[in-house]
Short mmCIF file of C-alpha atoms in Angstrom, two decimals:
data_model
loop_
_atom_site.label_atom_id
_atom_site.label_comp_id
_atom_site.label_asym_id
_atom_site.label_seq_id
_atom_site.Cartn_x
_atom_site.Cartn_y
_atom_site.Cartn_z
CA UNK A 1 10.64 52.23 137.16
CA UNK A 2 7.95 50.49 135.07
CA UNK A 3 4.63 49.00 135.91
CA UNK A 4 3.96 45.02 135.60
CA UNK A 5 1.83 46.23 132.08
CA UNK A 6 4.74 48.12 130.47
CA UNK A 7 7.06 45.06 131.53
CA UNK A 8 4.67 42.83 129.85
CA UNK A 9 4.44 44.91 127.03
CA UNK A 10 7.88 45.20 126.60
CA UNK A 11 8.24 41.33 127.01
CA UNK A 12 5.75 41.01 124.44
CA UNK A 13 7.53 43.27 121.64
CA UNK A 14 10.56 41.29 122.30
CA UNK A 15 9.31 37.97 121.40
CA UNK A 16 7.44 38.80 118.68
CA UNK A 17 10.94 40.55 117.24
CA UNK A 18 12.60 38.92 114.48
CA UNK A 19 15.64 38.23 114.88
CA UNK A 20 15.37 36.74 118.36
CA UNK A 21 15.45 39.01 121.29
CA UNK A 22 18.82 40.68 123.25
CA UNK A 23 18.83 39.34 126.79
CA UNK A 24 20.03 42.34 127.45
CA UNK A 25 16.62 44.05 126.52
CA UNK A 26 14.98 41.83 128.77
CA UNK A 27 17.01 42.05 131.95
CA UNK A 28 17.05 45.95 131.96
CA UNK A 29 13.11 45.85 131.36
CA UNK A 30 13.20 43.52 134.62
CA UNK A 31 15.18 45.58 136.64
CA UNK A 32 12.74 48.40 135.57
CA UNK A 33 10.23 46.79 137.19
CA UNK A 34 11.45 45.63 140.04
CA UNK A 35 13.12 49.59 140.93
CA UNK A 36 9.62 49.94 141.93
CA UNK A 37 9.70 47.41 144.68
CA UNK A 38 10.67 48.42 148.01
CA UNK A 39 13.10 45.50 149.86
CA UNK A 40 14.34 42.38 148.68
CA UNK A 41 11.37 40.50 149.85
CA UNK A 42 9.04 42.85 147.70
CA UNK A 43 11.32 42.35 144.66
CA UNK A 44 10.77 38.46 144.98
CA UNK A 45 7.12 38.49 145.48
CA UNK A 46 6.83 40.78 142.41
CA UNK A 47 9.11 38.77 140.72
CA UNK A 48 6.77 35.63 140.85
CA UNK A 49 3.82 37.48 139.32
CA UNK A 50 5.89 38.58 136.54
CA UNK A 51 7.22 35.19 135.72
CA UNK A 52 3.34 34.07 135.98
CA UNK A 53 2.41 36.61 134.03
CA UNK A 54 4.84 36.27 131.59
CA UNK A 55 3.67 32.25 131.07
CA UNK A 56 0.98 33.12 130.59
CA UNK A 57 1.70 35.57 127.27
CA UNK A 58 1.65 31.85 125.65
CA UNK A 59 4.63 32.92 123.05
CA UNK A 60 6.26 30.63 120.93
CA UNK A 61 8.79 32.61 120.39
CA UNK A 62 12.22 30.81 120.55
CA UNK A 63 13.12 33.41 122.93
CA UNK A 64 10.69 32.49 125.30
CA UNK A 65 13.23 29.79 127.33
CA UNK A 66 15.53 32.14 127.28
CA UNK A 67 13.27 34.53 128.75
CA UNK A 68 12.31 32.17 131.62
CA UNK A 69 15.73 31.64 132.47
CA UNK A 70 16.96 35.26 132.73
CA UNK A 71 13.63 35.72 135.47
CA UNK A 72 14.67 32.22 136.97
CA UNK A 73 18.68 33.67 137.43
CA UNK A 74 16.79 36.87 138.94
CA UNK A 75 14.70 34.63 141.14
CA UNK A 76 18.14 33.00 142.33
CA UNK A 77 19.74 36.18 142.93
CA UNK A 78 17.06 37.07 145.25
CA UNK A 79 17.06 33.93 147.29
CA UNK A 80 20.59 34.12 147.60
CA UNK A 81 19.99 37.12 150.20
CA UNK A 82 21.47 37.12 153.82
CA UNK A 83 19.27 36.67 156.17
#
């Protein structure tokens, strides 16, 4: 489990890394962080502040898109949940 500050911190070494990030960093550092939420609703709702959050780190990194898209697939996977 990780907090939203050690996900952003993590986030934050990646894109600064040279060469470009591993997705694969990424994802496992937002699973990490979303452990901590309880339910599938929780996961989403925390998911949103961490893609906010993560805007809002301002990188230019190159890896940045790529970034967004691995929370966006997350986001997806969430929605896709039974009802």
């Amino acid at each position: 489990m990780a907090t939203l500050d050690e996900t952003l911190q993590i986030f934050s070494a990646l894109l600064e890394a040279d060469p470009p990030i591993a997705i694969g960093e990424a994802d496992g550092a937002i699973w990490a962080y979303l452990s901590s939420a309880q339910g599938l609703t929780a996961q989403a709702e925390a998911l949103e502040v961490l893609r906010a959050k993560t805007i809002e780190l301002r990188s230019t990194s190159a890896s940045m898109p790529r970034l967004l898209d691995d929370l966006d697939r997350h986001r997806e996977r969430l929605n896709e949940r039974p009802l």
